[in-house]
Short mmCIF file of C-alpha atoms in Angstrom, two decimals:
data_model
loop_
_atom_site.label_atom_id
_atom_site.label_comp_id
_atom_site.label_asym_id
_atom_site.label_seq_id
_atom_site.Cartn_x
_atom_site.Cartn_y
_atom_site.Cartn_z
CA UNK N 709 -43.60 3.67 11.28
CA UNK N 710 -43.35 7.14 10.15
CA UNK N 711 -40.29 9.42 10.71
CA UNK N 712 -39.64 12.98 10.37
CA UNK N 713 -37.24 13.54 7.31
CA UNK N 714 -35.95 16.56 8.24
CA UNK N 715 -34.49 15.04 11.19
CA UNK N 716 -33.29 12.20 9.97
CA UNK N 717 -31.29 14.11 7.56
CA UNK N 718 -30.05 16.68 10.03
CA UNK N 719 -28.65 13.88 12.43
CA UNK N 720 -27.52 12.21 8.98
CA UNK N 721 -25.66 15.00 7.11
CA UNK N 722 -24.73 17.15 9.47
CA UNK N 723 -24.37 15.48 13.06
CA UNK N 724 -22.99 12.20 12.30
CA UNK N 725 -20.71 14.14 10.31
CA UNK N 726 -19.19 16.55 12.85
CA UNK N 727 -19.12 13.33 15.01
CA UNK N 728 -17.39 10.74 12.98
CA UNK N 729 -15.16 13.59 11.04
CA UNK N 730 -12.76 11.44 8.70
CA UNK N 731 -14.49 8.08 9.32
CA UNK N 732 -18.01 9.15 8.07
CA UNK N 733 -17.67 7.36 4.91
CA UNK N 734 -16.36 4.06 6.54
CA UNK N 735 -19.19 4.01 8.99
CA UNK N 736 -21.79 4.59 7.08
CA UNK N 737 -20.59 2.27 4.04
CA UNK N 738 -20.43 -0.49 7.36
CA UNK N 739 -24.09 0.24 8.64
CA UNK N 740 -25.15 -0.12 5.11
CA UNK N 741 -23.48 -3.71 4.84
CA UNK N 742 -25.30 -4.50 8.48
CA UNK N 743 -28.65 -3.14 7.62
CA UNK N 744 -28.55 -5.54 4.23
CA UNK N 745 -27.39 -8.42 6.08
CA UNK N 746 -29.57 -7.70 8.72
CA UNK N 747 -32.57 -7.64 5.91
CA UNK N 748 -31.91 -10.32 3.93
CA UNK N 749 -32.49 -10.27 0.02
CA UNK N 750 -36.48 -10.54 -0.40
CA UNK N 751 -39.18 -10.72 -3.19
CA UNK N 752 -39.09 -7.78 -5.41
CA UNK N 753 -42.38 -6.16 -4.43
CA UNK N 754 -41.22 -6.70 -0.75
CA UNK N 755 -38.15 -4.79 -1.76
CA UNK N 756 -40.30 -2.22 -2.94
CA UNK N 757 -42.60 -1.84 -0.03
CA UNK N 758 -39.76 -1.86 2.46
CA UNK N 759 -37.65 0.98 0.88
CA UNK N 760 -41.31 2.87 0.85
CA UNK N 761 -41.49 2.05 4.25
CA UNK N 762 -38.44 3.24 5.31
CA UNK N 763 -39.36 7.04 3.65
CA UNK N 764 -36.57 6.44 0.96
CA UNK N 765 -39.13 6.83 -1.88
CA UNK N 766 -40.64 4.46 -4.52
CA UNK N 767 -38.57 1.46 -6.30
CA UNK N 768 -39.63 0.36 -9.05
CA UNK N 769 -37.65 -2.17 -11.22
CA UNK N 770 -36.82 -0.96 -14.56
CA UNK N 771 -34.74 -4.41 -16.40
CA UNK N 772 -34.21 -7.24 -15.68
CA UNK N 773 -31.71 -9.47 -17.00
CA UNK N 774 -30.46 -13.15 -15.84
CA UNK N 775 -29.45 -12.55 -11.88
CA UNK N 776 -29.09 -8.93 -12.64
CA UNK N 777 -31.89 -5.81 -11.42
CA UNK N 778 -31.68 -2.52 -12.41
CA UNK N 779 -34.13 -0.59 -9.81
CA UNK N 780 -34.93 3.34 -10.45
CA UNK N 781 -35.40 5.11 -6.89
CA UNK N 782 -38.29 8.06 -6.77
CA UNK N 783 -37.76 9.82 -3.64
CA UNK N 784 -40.93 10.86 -1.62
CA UNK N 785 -42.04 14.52 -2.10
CA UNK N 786 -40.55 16.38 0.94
CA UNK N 787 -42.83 18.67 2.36
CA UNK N 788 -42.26 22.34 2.78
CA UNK N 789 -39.44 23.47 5.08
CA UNK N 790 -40.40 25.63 7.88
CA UNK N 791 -38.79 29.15 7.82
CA UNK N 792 -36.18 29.38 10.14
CA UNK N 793 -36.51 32.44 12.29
CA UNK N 794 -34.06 35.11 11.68
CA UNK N 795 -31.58 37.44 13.78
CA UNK N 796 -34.11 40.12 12.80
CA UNK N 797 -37.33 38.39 14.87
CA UNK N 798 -38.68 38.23 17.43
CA UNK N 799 -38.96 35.14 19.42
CA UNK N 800 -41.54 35.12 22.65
CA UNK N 801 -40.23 32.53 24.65
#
């Protein structure tokens, strides 16, 4: 399942925002603790292929050490924003 970036980050940063005002930060520190509980902990290369999945880039794990992981996260190239069309053009409806 592919999703537009763009729009998930407009909804994210700026919707959600102007929504939740003060409690942005508490609701989307609780969504994260749902959507982890709601995926439980998995294989590493699972882990991997699900945050590719979900467009949030490559993981790959850089050390490893006892029960601890340290992951590096390579975000997906975005592609090219669209120029938004400016008080100056003309728009044919």
């Amino acid at each position: 399942m592919s999703q537009p970036t763009f729009a998930i980050e407009l909804l994210r940063d700026y919707v959600l925002t102007d929504l939740l005002g003060d409690d942005y930060a508490q609701v989307i520190y609780w969504s994260g603790k749902r959507v982890a509980r709601k995926f439980p902990v998995m294989p590493n290369e699972e882990l991997s292929a699900f945050f590719s999945e979900a467009g949030w880039g490559d993981l790959t794990l850089l050390k490893e050490k006892g029960n601890k992981f340290l992951f590096e996260l390579t975000p997906h190239p975005r592609p090219k924003k669209r120029q938004r069309a400016t008080s100056s053009s003309r728009l044919d409806f």
